Coordinates of C-alpha atoms in Angstrom, one line a residue:
X1 CA 84.5 62.6 126.5
X2 CA 86.1 65.3 124.4
X3 CA 84.3 67.9 122.3
X4 CA 86.1 69.1 119.2
X5 CA 86.1 72.7 118.1
X6 CA 87.7 74.0 114.9
X7 CA 89.4 77.4 115.3
X8 CA 90.5 79.6 112.5
X9 CA 93.6 81.6 113.3
X10 CA 94.1 85.0 111.6
X11 CA 96.3 88.0 112.3
X12 CA 94.5 91.0 113.7
X13 CA 96.3 93.1 111.0
X14 CA 94.9 91.8 107.7
X15 CA 98.0 92.7 105.8
X16 CA 99.6 89.6 107.3
X17 CA 98.2 86.2 106.5
X18 CA 98.4 83.3 108.9
X19 CA 99.4 81.0 106.1
X20 CA 102.6 83.1 105.7
X21 CA 103.5 82.3 109.3
X22 CA 102.3 78.7 109.5
X23 CA 105.7 77.3 110.7
X24 CA 105.9 79.8 113.6
X25 CA 102.2 79.3 114.4
X26 CA 102.8 75.6 114.6
X27 CA 105.7 76.1 116.9
X28 CA 103.6 78.5 119.0
X29 CA 100.8 75.9 119.2
X30 CA 103.3 73.2 120.2
X31 CA 104.6 75.5 123.0
X32 CA 101.1 76.4 124.3
X33 CA 99.8 72.8 124.0
X34 CA 101.7 71.5 127.0
X35 CA 100.3 74.2 129.3
X36 CA 96.7 73.6 128.0
X37 CA 97.0 69.9 128.5
X38 CA 98.6 70.0 132.0
X39 CA 96.2 72.6 133.3
X40 CA 92.9 71.9 131.6
X41 CA 93.2 68.5 129.9
X42 CA 92.7 70.3 126.6
X43 CA 94.3 68.8 123.5
X44 CA 95.3 71.1 120.7
X45 CA 96.2 69.6 117.3
X46 CA 98.8 70.8 114.8
X47 CA 97.4 73.7 112.8
X48 CA 96.5 72.7 109.2
X49 CA 96.0 74.6 106.0
X50 CA 92.5 74.7 104.5
X51 CA 91.7 76.1 101.2
X52 CA 94.3 78.5 99.7
X53 CA 94.9 80.7 102.8
X54 CA 93.2 79.5 105.9
X55 CA 94.9 78.1 109.0
X56 CA 92.7 76.0 111.3
X57 CA 93.5 74.2 114.5
X58 CA 91.3 71.5 116.1
X59 CA 91.0 71.8 119.9
X60 CA 89.5 69.0 122.0
X61 CA 88.0 70.1 125.2
X62 CA 86.6 67.9 128.0
X63 CA 82.8 67.9 127.9
X64 CA 82.6 69.3 131.5
X65 CA 84.7 72.3 130.6
X66 CA 83.4 73.2 127.1
X67 CA 80.8 75.7 128.3
X68 CA 83.2 77.8 130.3
X69 CA 86.4 77.4 128.2
X70 CA 87.2 80.7 126.5
X71 CA 89.3 80.0 123.4
X72 CA 91.0 83.4 123.0
X73 CA 92.4 83.8 126.4
X74 CA 93.6 80.2 126.5
X75 CA 95.3 80.4 123.2
X76 CA 97.2 83.6 124.0
X77 CA 100.3 81.5 124.5
X78 CA 100.5 81.1 120.7
X79 CA 100.6 84.9 120.2
X80 CA 103.0 85.3 123.1
X81 CA 105.3 82.7 121.4
X82 CA 105.2 84.7 118.1
X83 CA 106.0 88.0 119.9
X84 CA 108.7 86.7 122.2
X85 CA 110.4 83.9 120.3
X86 CA 110.5 85.1 116.7
X87 CA 113.0 88.0 117.0
X88 CA 110.4 90.8 116.6
X89 CA 109.2 89.5 113.2
X90 CA 105.5 89.9 114.1
X91 CA 105.7 93.1 116.3
X92 CA 104.4 95.3 113.5
X93 CA 101.2 93.3 113.1
X94 CA 99.9 93.9 116.6
X95 CA 96.6 95.8 116.5
X96 CA 95.5 97.2 119.8
X97 CA 97.5 94.7 121.9
X98 CA 96.2 91.9 119.8
X99 CA 98.3 89.9 117.4
X100 CA 96.1 86.9 116.6
X101 CA 92.3 86.5 116.3
X102 CA 90.6 83.1 116.9
X103 CA 87.3 82.4 115.2
X104 CA 85.4 79.2 115.8
X105 CA 84.2 77.7 112.5
X106 CA 81.7 74.9 112.0
X107 CA 83.9 73.0 109.4
X108 CA 87.2 74.3 108.2
X109 CA 86.5 74.0 104.5
X110 CA 83.1 75.7 104.9
X111 CA 84.4 78.9 106.4
X112 CA 84.9 81.6 103.8
X113 CA 86.1 84.4 105.9
X114 CA 86.5 87.3 103.4
X115 CA 85.5 90.0 105.8
X116 CA 88.9 91.4 107.2
X117 CA 89.2 91.9 110.9
X118 CA 89.7 95.7 110.4
X119 CA 86.3 95.8 108.6
X120 CA 84.7 93.8 111.4
X121 CA 86.1 96.1 114.1
X122 CA 85.0 99.2 112.1
X123 CA 81.4 97.8 111.9
X124 CA 81.4 97.3 115.6
X125 CA 82.7 100.8 116.2
X126 CA 80.0 102.3 113.9
X127 CA 77.3 100.4 115.7
X128 CA 78.6 101.5 119.1
X129 CA 78.5 105.2 117.8
X130 CA 74.9 104.7 116.7
X131 CA 74.0 103.4 120.2
X132 CA 75.4 106.5 121.8
X133 CA 73.0 108.7 119.8
X134 CA 69.3 109.0 120.5
X135 CA 68.1 110.9 117.4
X136 CA 65.4 109.5 115.1
X137 CA 67.8 108.5 112.3
X138 CA 70.0 106.6 114.7
X139 CA 67.1 104.8 116.4
X140 CA 65.8 103.8 113.0
X141 CA 69.1 102.4 111.9
X142 CA 69.5 100.5 115.2
X143 CA 66.0 99.0 114.8
X144 CA 66.8 97.8 111.3
X145 CA 70.1 96.3 112.4
X146 CA 68.4 94.5 115.3
X147 CA 65.7 93.1 112.9
X148 CA 68.5 91.7 110.7
X149 CA 70.3 90.2 113.7
X150 CA 67.0 88.7 115.0
X151 CA 66.2 87.2 111.6
X152 CA 69.8 85.8 111.3
X153 CA 69.6 84.3 114.8
X154 CA 67.5 81.4 113.5
X155 CA 69.7 80.6 110.5
X156 CA 73.2 81.2 111.9
X157 CA 74.3 79.2 114.9
X158 CA 76.3 81.0 117.6
X159 CA 74.3 84.3 117.5

């Protein structure tokens, strides 16, 4: 039996929108799909547009592999295709060795991802800097963040 997962594809650099590269992303998925199917029996569908600017691809993973199947590393063939087969068109959008970001979404049309990747990475960096400190203000901020995360854990799946 196959388990379906919907994966939203975004560029790591938020100045580039996946919708603007939909043709090349579809070609990259087509290129990567043969490898995924032959090695892992994973089926990847053609990326589709959802809403005004979202690109989502459905991936069907065998039930016995779904727990250990890491989406990002297995979809790196899509980014490799964009970097190697598109004449340098996407080279300037690489952020820290990463071109594309893959986010699992519950249902494509329900995902409203307005928080740009740069802001997400900045939030993680700020939290990491807080963790390095041991003063009272930092400990208080960490405690408040953990309370928020713990409260969110019950209402948001995947935390």
